[in-house]
Amino acid sequence: QSVLTQPPSASGPPGQTVTISCSGGSSNIGTNTVDWYQQLPGTAPKLLICSNNQRPSGVPDRFSGSKSGTSASLAISGLQSDDEADYYCAAWDDSLDGILFGGGTKLTVL
Amino acid sequence: EVQLVESGGGLVQPGGSLRLSCSASGFTFSSFWMSWVRQAPGKGLEWVASIDQHGSHKKFVDSVKGRFTISRDNTKNSLSLDMNSLRAEDTAIYYCAKNIQGGYIFYFDHWGQGTLVTVSS
């Protein structure tokens, strides 16, 4: 289906690992690569993970991405208070002929 | 350093028009796809439109087809979004974004700070 589904919220204490899921379909995640964006409060989005599991220069290795079939996930280890942000997955959708974003997951560091 | 600076946002009445611009620097503008992404107040990200390096291939989300036009001027390193027949639901921050594209890959590697468009009477 032409929808990317993320949990609306996620949380964890400092130092822990949290995983955010992104579920799609054969026309998007099943065919194309998945990317993740981080949006800190009041700022523009920033590329966090590209091409399923690649970290752009400057992104700490505490952030990792993976993809399997029509689902993907973002893992954040060693949680820090600075990680509190909204996280969005995205993928090209062949049916829509455009980019789909997930609804976003708000991460809270307890 | 890549810089993307949007301008042109503001308050417009329903049914009105607005032109957004994005000034790019720090990279070879003519070599990359470019896009607009928007975010309604308190909501998530929504892709709006993309244009290829030469301006010959353009893509739009269904909700803006026939109302919005995307264009670029490679001589001025500038991207534009012409918005017509604006509706209340077009109210959002509009971000200009640089693309990396190829094969199964299409993502936004740099973003501007955004410009706010408010459609209201």
PDB file of C-alpha atoms in Angstrom:
ATOM      1  CA  GLN A   1       0.000   0.000   0.000  1.00  0.00           C
ATOM      2  CA  SER A   2       1.087   3.585  -0.588  1.00  0.00           C
ATOM      3  CA  VAL A   3       1.419   4.439   3.081  1.00  0.00           C
ATOM      4  CA  LEU A   4       4.379   4.339   5.441  1.00  0.00           C
ATOM      5  CA  THR A   5       3.320   3.561   9.006  1.00  0.00           C
ATOM      6  CA  GLN A   6       5.356   4.614  12.036  1.00  0.00           C
ATOM      7  CA  PRO A   7       4.467   4.519  15.727  1.00  0.00           C
ATOM      8  CA  PRO A   8       3.481   8.035  16.840  1.00  0.00           C
ATOM      9  CA  SER A   9       5.772   7.940  19.847  1.00  0.00           C
ATOM     10  CA  ALA A  10       8.777   6.174  21.334  1.00  0.00           C
ATOM     11  CA  SER A  11      10.727   6.658  24.519  1.00  0.00           C
ATOM     12  CA  GLY A  12      13.603   5.382  26.581  1.00  0.00           C
ATOM     13  CA  PRO A  13      15.951   6.403  29.393  1.00  0.00           C
ATOM     14  CA  PRO A  14      19.391   7.861  28.709  1.00  0.00           C
ATOM     15  CA  GLY A  15      21.874   5.243  27.601  1.00  0.00           C
ATOM     16  CA  GLN A  16      19.278   2.776  26.391  1.00  0.00           C
ATOM     17  CA  THR A  17      18.563   1.657  22.821  1.00  0.00           C
ATOM     18  CA  VAL A  18      15.282   2.509  21.122  1.00  0.00           C
ATOM     19  CA  THR A  19      14.023   1.214  17.788  1.00  0.00           C
ATOM     20  CA  ILE A  20      11.523   2.962  15.529  1.00  0.00           C
ATOM     21  CA  SER A  21       9.711   0.918  12.894  1.00  0.00           C
ATOM     22  CA  CYS A  22       8.447   1.910   9.452  1.00  0.00           C
ATOM     23  CA  SER A  23       6.054  -0.386   7.621  1.00  0.00           C
ATOM     24  CA  GLY A  24       5.256   0.005   3.940  1.00  0.00           C
ATOM     25  CA  GLY A  25       4.409  -2.018   0.870  1.00  0.00           C
ATOM     26  CA  SER A  26       5.731  -3.506  -2.324  1.00  0.00           C
ATOM     27  CA  SER A  27       5.536  -0.230  -4.246  1.00  0.00           C
ATOM     28  CA  ASN A  28       7.736   1.679  -1.814  1.00  0.00           C
ATOM     29  CA  ILE A  29       9.961  -0.009   0.771  1.00  0.00           C
ATOM     30  CA  GLY A  30       9.684  -3.343  -1.016  1.00  0.00           C
ATOM     31  CA  THR A  31      11.294  -1.867  -4.134  1.00  0.00           C
ATOM     32  CA  ASN A  32      13.185   1.279  -3.186  1.00  0.00           C
ATOM     33  CA  THR A  33      15.592   2.396  -0.516  1.00  0.00           C
ATOM     34  CA  VAL A  34      14.514   3.871   2.815  1.00  0.00           C
ATOM     35  CA  ASP A  35      15.786   7.083   4.343  1.00  0.00           C
ATOM     36  CA  TRP A  36      15.392   8.583   7.784  1.00  0.00           C
ATOM     37  CA  TYR A  37      15.200  12.224   8.806  1.00  0.00           C
ATOM     38  CA  GLN A  38      15.587  13.828  12.211  1.00  0.00           C
ATOM     39  CA  GLN A  39      13.719  17.030  13.031  1.00  0.00           C
ATOM     40  CA  LEU A  40      14.764  18.730  16.235  1.00  0.00           C
ATOM     41  CA  PRO A  41      12.165  21.066  17.768  1.00  0.00           C
ATOM     42  CA  GLY A  42      11.734  24.256  15.768  1.00  0.00           C
ATOM     43  CA  THR A  43      14.270  23.324  13.089  1.00  0.00           C
ATOM     44  CA  ALA A  44      14.328  21.987   9.543  1.00  0.00           C
ATOM     45  CA  PRO A  45      14.615  18.246   8.967  1.00  0.00           C
ATOM     46  CA  LYS A  46      18.073  16.743   8.643  1.00  0.00           C
ATOM     47  CA  LEU A  47      19.107  13.602   6.765  1.00  0.00           C
ATOM     48  CA  LEU A  48      20.013  10.926   9.319  1.00  0.00           C
ATOM     49  CA  ILE A  49      20.182   7.651   7.361  1.00  0.00           C
ATOM     50  CA  CYS A  50      20.114   7.208   3.588  1.00  0.00           C
ATOM     51  CA  SER A  51      19.898   4.176   1.313  1.00  0.00           C
ATOM     52  CA  ASN A  52      18.581   1.941   4.107  1.00  0.00           C
ATOM     53  CA  ASN A  53      21.665   1.940   6.291  1.00  0.00           C
ATOM     54  CA  GLN A  54      24.163   4.619   5.259  1.00  0.00           C
ATOM     55  CA  ARG A  55      25.112   7.416   7.638  1.00  0.00           C
ATOM     56  CA  PRO A  56      25.937  10.781   6.060  1.00  0.00           C
ATOM     57  CA  SER A  57      29.111  12.447   7.216  1.00  0.00           C
ATOM     58  CA  GLY A  58      28.752  13.795  10.745  1.00  0.00           C
ATOM     59  CA  VAL A  59      25.989  11.453  11.899  1.00  0.00           C
ATOM     60  CA  PRO A  60      27.125   9.483  14.974  1.00  0.00           C
ATOM     61  CA  ASP A  61      27.324   5.704  14.691  1.00  0.00           C
ATOM     62  CA  ARG A  62      24.768   5.478  17.500  1.00  0.00           C
ATOM     63  CA  PHE A  63      22.222   5.804  14.692  1.00  0.00           C
ATOM     64  CA  SER A  64      21.701   2.801  12.425  1.00  0.00           C
ATOM     65  CA  GLY A  65      19.137   1.758   9.854  1.00  0.00           C
ATOM     66  CA  SER A  66      18.004  -1.549   8.438  1.00  0.00           C
ATOM     67  CA  LYS A  67      15.452  -2.849   5.975  1.00  0.00           C
ATOM     68  CA  SER A  68      13.805  -6.210   5.461  1.00  0.00           C
ATOM     69  CA  GLY A  69      11.112  -6.844   2.887  1.00  0.00           C
ATOM     70  CA  THR A  70       8.530  -4.094   3.181  1.00  0.00           C
ATOM     71  CA  SER A  71       9.645  -2.818   6.580  1.00  0.00           C
ATOM     72  CA  ALA A  72      12.507  -0.755   7.896  1.00  0.00           C
ATOM     73  CA  SER A  73      13.747   0.349  11.271  1.00  0.00           C
ATOM     74  CA  LEU A  74      15.895   2.994  12.867  1.00  0.00           C
ATOM     75  CA  ALA A  75      17.867   2.118  15.982  1.00  0.00           C
ATOM     76  CA  ILE A  76      19.313   4.712  18.312  1.00  0.00           C
ATOM     77  CA  SER A  77      21.731   3.404  20.915  1.00  0.00           C
ATOM     78  CA  GLY A  78      23.165   5.216  23.910  1.00  0.00           C
ATOM     79  CA  LEU A  79      20.174   7.560  24.059  1.00  0.00           C
ATOM     80  CA  GLN A  80      20.969  11.171  24.861  1.00  0.00           C
ATOM     81  CA  SER A  81      18.686  14.054  25.755  1.00  0.00           C
ATOM     82  CA  ASP A  82      19.760  15.750  22.495  1.00  0.00           C
ATOM     83  CA  ASP A  83      18.122  12.892  20.589  1.00  0.00           C
ATOM     84  CA  GLU A  84      14.651  14.161  21.530  1.00  0.00           C
ATOM     85  CA  ALA A  85      13.153  14.924  18.138  1.00  0.00           C
ATOM     86  CA  ASP A  86      10.686  13.779  15.521  1.00  0.00           C
ATOM     87  CA  TYR A  87      11.930  11.012  13.255  1.00  0.00           C
ATOM     88  CA  TYR A  88      10.521  10.359   9.784  1.00  0.00           C
ATOM     89  CA  CYS A  89      11.067   7.479   7.396  1.00  0.00           C
ATOM     90  CA  ALA A  90      10.697   8.058   3.671  1.00  0.00           C
ATOM     91  CA  ALA A  91      10.820   6.095   0.433  1.00  0.00           C
ATOM     92  CA  TRP A  92      10.005   6.563  -3.231  1.00  0.00           C
ATOM     93  CA  ASP A  93       6.636   5.051  -4.138  1.00  0.00           C
ATOM     94  CA  ASP A  94       6.342   3.673  -7.673  1.00  0.00           C
ATOM     95  CA  SER A  95       2.526   3.804  -7.669  1.00  0.00           C
ATOM     96  CA  LEU A  96       2.370   7.443  -6.607  1.00  0.00           C
ATOM     97  CA  ASP A  97       5.501   8.340  -8.610  1.00  0.00           C
ATOM     98  CA  GLY A  98       6.685  10.421  -5.690  1.00  0.00           C
ATOM     99  CA  ILE A  99       8.163  10.403  -2.209  1.00  0.00           C
ATOM    100  CA  LEU A 100       6.201   9.033   0.726  1.00  0.00           C
ATOM    101  CA  PHE A 101       6.939  10.088   4.287  1.00  0.00           C
ATOM    102  CA  GLY A 102       5.893   8.163   7.339  1.00  0.00           C
ATOM    103  CA  GLY A 103       3.712  10.003   9.830  1.00  0.00           C
ATOM    104  CA  GLY A 104       6.665  10.603  12.126  1.00  0.00           C
ATOM    105  CA  THR A 105       7.668   9.302  15.539  1.00  0.00           C
ATOM    106  CA  LYS A 106       8.195  11.630  18.472  1.00  0.00           C
ATOM    107  CA  LEU A 107      11.100  10.382  20.579  1.00  0.00           C
ATOM    108  CA  THR A 108      11.190  11.243  24.262  1.00  0.00           C
ATOM    109  CA  VAL A 109      14.261  10.613  26.396  1.00  0.00           C
ATOM    110  CA  LEU A 110      12.930   9.917  29.876  1.00  0.00           C
TER     111      LEU A 110
ATOM    112  CA  GLU B   1      28.935  24.601   2.400  1.00  0.00           C
ATOM    113  CA  VAL B   2      25.527  23.911   0.882  1.00  0.00           C
ATOM    114  CA  GLN B   3      23.028  26.679   1.563  1.00  0.00           C
ATOM    115  CA  LEU B   4      19.357  26.799   0.593  1.00  0.00           C
ATOM    116  CA  VAL B   5      17.440  29.975   1.393  1.00  0.00           C
ATOM    117  CA  GLU B   6      13.703  30.164   0.799  1.00  0.00           C
ATOM    118  CA  SER B   7      11.681  33.330   0.373  1.00  0.00           C
ATOM    119  CA  GLY B   8       8.243  34.443  -0.744  1.00  0.00           C
ATOM    120  CA  GLY B   9       6.039  33.059   1.994  1.00  0.00           C
ATOM    121  CA  GLY B  10       3.269  35.066   3.587  1.00  0.00           C
ATOM    122  CA  LEU B  11      -0.447  35.443   4.141  1.00  0.00           C
ATOM    123  CA  VAL B  12      -2.716  34.901   1.141  1.00  0.00           C
ATOM    124  CA  GLN B  13      -6.475  34.576   0.769  1.00  0.00           C
ATOM    125  CA  PRO B  14      -8.116  31.342  -0.347  1.00  0.00           C
ATOM    126  CA  GLY B  15      -8.067  31.159  -4.128  1.00  0.00           C
ATOM    127  CA  GLY B  16      -5.029  33.403  -4.298  1.00  0.00           C
ATOM    128  CA  SER B  17      -1.533  32.850  -5.666  1.00  0.00           C
ATOM    129  CA  LEU B  18       1.980  32.952  -4.305  1.00  0.00           C
ATOM    130  CA  ARG B  19       5.465  32.311  -5.679  1.00  0.00           C
ATOM    131  CA  LEU B  20       8.128  30.759  -3.500  1.00  0.00           C
ATOM    132  CA  SER B  21      11.809  31.005  -4.353  1.00  0.00           C
ATOM    133  CA  CYS B  22      14.868  29.131  -3.185  1.00  0.00           C
ATOM    134  CA  SER B  23      18.379  30.481  -3.651  1.00  0.00           C
ATOM    135  CA  ALA B  24      21.046  27.786  -3.705  1.00  0.00           C
ATOM    136  CA  SER B  25      24.800  27.985  -3.146  1.00  0.00           C
ATOM    137  CA  GLY B  26      27.747  25.808  -2.226  1.00  0.00           C
ATOM    138  CA  PHE B  27      27.189  23.103  -4.853  1.00  0.00           C
ATOM    139  CA  THR B  28      26.754  22.701  -8.604  1.00  0.00           C
ATOM    140  CA  PHE B  29      23.054  23.490  -8.730  1.00  0.00           C
ATOM    141  CA  SER B  30      22.572  22.338 -12.319  1.00  0.00           C
ATOM    142  CA  SER B  31      23.688  18.792 -11.447  1.00  0.00           C
ATOM    143  CA  PHE B  32      20.962  17.883  -8.963  1.00  0.00           C
ATOM    144  CA  TRP B  33      17.263  17.260  -8.753  1.00  0.00           C
ATOM    145  CA  MET B  34      15.551  19.741  -6.410  1.00  0.00           C
ATOM    146  CA  SER B  35      12.327  19.509  -4.448  1.00  0.00           C
ATOM    147  CA  TRP B  36       9.795  21.222  -2.235  1.00  0.00           C
ATOM    148  CA  VAL B  37       8.544  19.562   0.942  1.00  0.00           C
ATOM    149  CA  ARG B  38       5.929  21.073   3.249  1.00  0.00           C
ATOM    150  CA  GLN B  39       4.850  20.702   6.837  1.00  0.00           C
ATOM    151  CA  ALA B  40       1.458  21.871   8.055  1.00  0.00           C
ATOM    152  CA  PRO B  41       1.397  23.321  11.590  1.00  0.00           C
ATOM    153  CA  GLY B  42       1.879  20.518  14.106  1.00  0.00           C
ATOM    154  CA  LYS B  43       1.832  17.868  11.358  1.00  0.00           C
ATOM    155  CA  GLY B  44       4.302  15.655   9.550  1.00  0.00           C
ATOM    156  CA  LEU B  45       6.320  16.113   6.383  1.00  0.00           C
ATOM    157  CA  GLU B  46       4.686  15.959   2.957  1.00  0.00           C
ATOM    158  CA  TRP B  47       6.570  15.876  -0.346  1.00  0.00           C
ATOM    159  CA  VAL B  48       5.123  18.460  -2.752  1.00  0.00           C
ATOM    160  CA  ALA B  49       7.111  18.527  -5.995  1.00  0.00           C
ATOM    161  CA  SER B  50      10.441  17.693  -7.612  1.00  0.00           C
ATOM    162  CA  ILE B  51      12.259  18.774 -10.762  1.00  0.00           C
ATOM    163  CA  ASP B  52      15.190  17.229 -12.580  1.00  0.00           C
ATOM    164  CA  GLN B  53      18.504  18.888 -13.356  1.00  0.00           C
ATOM    165  CA  HIS B  54      17.350  20.348 -16.681  1.00  0.00           C
ATOM    166  CA  GLY B  55      13.776  21.214 -15.759  1.00  0.00           C
ATOM    167  CA  SER B  56      12.374  18.662 -18.184  1.00  0.00           C
ATOM    168  CA  HIS B  57      10.977  16.168 -15.691  1.00  0.00           C
ATOM    169  CA  LYS B  58       8.603  17.357 -12.972  1.00  0.00           C
ATOM    170  CA  LYS B  59       6.645  15.407 -10.386  1.00  0.00           C
ATOM    171  CA  PHE B  60       3.873  16.522  -8.039  1.00  0.00           C
ATOM    172  CA  VAL B  61       1.845  15.103  -5.188  1.00  0.00           C
ATOM    173  CA  ASP B  62      -1.728  14.534  -6.340  1.00  0.00           C
ATOM    174  CA  SER B  63      -3.190  17.226  -4.060  1.00  0.00           C
ATOM    175  CA  VAL B  64      -1.333  20.037  -5.880  1.00  0.00           C
ATOM    176  CA  LYS B  65      -1.432  18.787  -9.473  1.00  0.00           C
ATOM    177  CA  GLY B  66      -2.877  21.439 -11.763  1.00  0.00           C
ATOM    178  CA  ARG B  67      -2.447  24.151  -9.117  1.00  0.00           C
ATOM    179  CA  PHE B  68       1.302  24.240  -8.399  1.00  0.00           C
ATOM    180  CA  THR B  69       4.198  24.535 -10.840  1.00  0.00           C
ATOM    181  CA  ILE B  70       7.856  23.894 -10.108  1.00  0.00           C
ATOM    182  CA  SER B  71      10.637  25.498 -12.139  1.00  0.00           C
ATOM    183  CA  ARG B  72      14.325  26.300 -11.950  1.00  0.00           C
ATOM    184  CA  ASP B  73      16.837  28.746 -13.382  1.00  0.00           C
ATOM    185  CA  ASN B  74      20.246  27.099 -13.513  1.00  0.00           C
ATOM    186  CA  THR B  75      21.882  30.392 -14.542  1.00  0.00           C
ATOM    187  CA  LYS B  76      20.738  31.943 -11.259  1.00  0.00           C
ATOM    188  CA  ASN B  77      20.941  28.828  -9.027  1.00  0.00           C
ATOM    189  CA  SER B  78      17.301  29.346  -8.222  1.00  0.00           C
ATOM    190  CA  LEU B  79      14.295  27.071  -7.648  1.00  0.00           C
ATOM    191  CA  SER B  80      10.691  28.292  -7.693  1.00  0.00           C
ATOM    192  CA  LEU B  81       7.250  27.042  -6.740  1.00  0.00           C
ATOM    193  CA  ASP B  82       4.263  28.836  -8.250  1.00  0.00           C
ATOM    194  CA  MET B  83       1.154  28.160  -6.197  1.00  0.00           C
ATOM    195  CA  ASN B  84      -2.302  28.980  -7.557  1.00  0.00           C
ATOM    196  CA  SER B  85      -5.857  28.390  -6.321  1.00  0.00           C
ATOM    197  CA  LEU B  86      -4.527  28.174  -2.802  1.00  0.00           C
ATOM    198  CA  ARG B  87      -6.596  26.438  -0.143  1.00  0.00           C
ATOM    199  CA  ALA B  88      -6.551  26.509   3.635  1.00  0.00           C
ATOM    200  CA  GLU B  89      -5.007  23.041   3.614  1.00  0.00           C
ATOM    201  CA  ASP B  90      -1.969  24.418   1.758  1.00  0.00           C
ATOM    202  CA  THR B  91      -1.014  26.322   4.922  1.00  0.00           C
ATOM    203  CA  ALA B  92       2.424  25.029   5.878  1.00  0.00           C
ATOM    204  CA  ILE B  93       6.113  25.679   6.146  1.00  0.00           C
ATOM    205  CA  TYR B  94       7.574  25.016   2.702  1.00  0.00           C
ATOM    206  CA  TYR B  95      11.110  23.645   2.603  1.00  0.00           C
ATOM    207  CA  CYS B  96      13.429  23.686  -0.383  1.00  0.00           C
ATOM    208  CA  ALA B  97      15.552  20.541  -0.521  1.00  0.00           C
ATOM    209  CA  LYS B  98      18.447  19.241  -2.597  1.00  0.00           C
ATOM    210  CA  ASN B  99      18.129  15.695  -3.871  1.00  0.00           C
ATOM    211  CA  ILE B 100      20.371  12.740  -4.377  1.00  0.00           C
ATOM    212  CA  GLN B 101      18.783  10.588  -7.056  1.00  0.00           C
ATOM    213  CA  GLY B 102      19.685   7.501  -9.022  1.00  0.00           C
ATOM    214  CA  GLY B 103      18.259   4.033  -9.583  1.00  0.00           C
ATOM    215  CA  TYR B 104      16.238   3.088  -6.499  1.00  0.00           C
ATOM    216  CA  ILE B 105      17.612   6.034  -4.562  1.00  0.00           C
ATOM    217  CA  PHE B 106      15.896   9.396  -4.037  1.00  0.00           C
ATOM    218  CA  TYR B 107      16.462  11.375  -0.884  1.00  0.00           C
ATOM    219  CA  PHE B 108      16.895  14.910   0.433  1.00  0.00           C
ATOM    220  CA  ASP B 109      20.457  15.503   1.600  1.00  0.00           C
ATOM    221  CA  HIS B 110      20.180  19.205   2.394  1.00  0.00           C
ATOM    222  CA  TRP B 111      17.243  21.350   3.472  1.00  0.00           C
ATOM    223  CA  GLY B 112      16.566  25.052   3.735  1.00  0.00           C
ATOM    224  CA  GLN B 113      15.097  26.651   6.845  1.00  0.00           C
ATOM    225  CA  GLY B 114      11.664  26.974   5.286  1.00  0.00           C
ATOM    226  CA  THR B 115       9.185  29.720   4.522  1.00  0.00           C
ATOM    227  CA  LEU B 116       5.699  29.901   6.027  1.00  0.00           C
ATOM    228  CA  VAL B 117       2.658  30.104   3.791  1.00  0.00           C
ATOM    229  CA  THR B 118      -0.652  30.897   5.462  1.00  0.00           C
ATOM    230  CA  VAL B 119      -3.880  30.665   3.464  1.00  0.00           C
ATOM    231  CA  SER B 120      -6.652  32.449   5.307  1.00  0.00           C
ATOM    232  CA  SER B 121      -9.277  35.114   4.827  1.00  0.00           C
TER     233      SER B 121
END
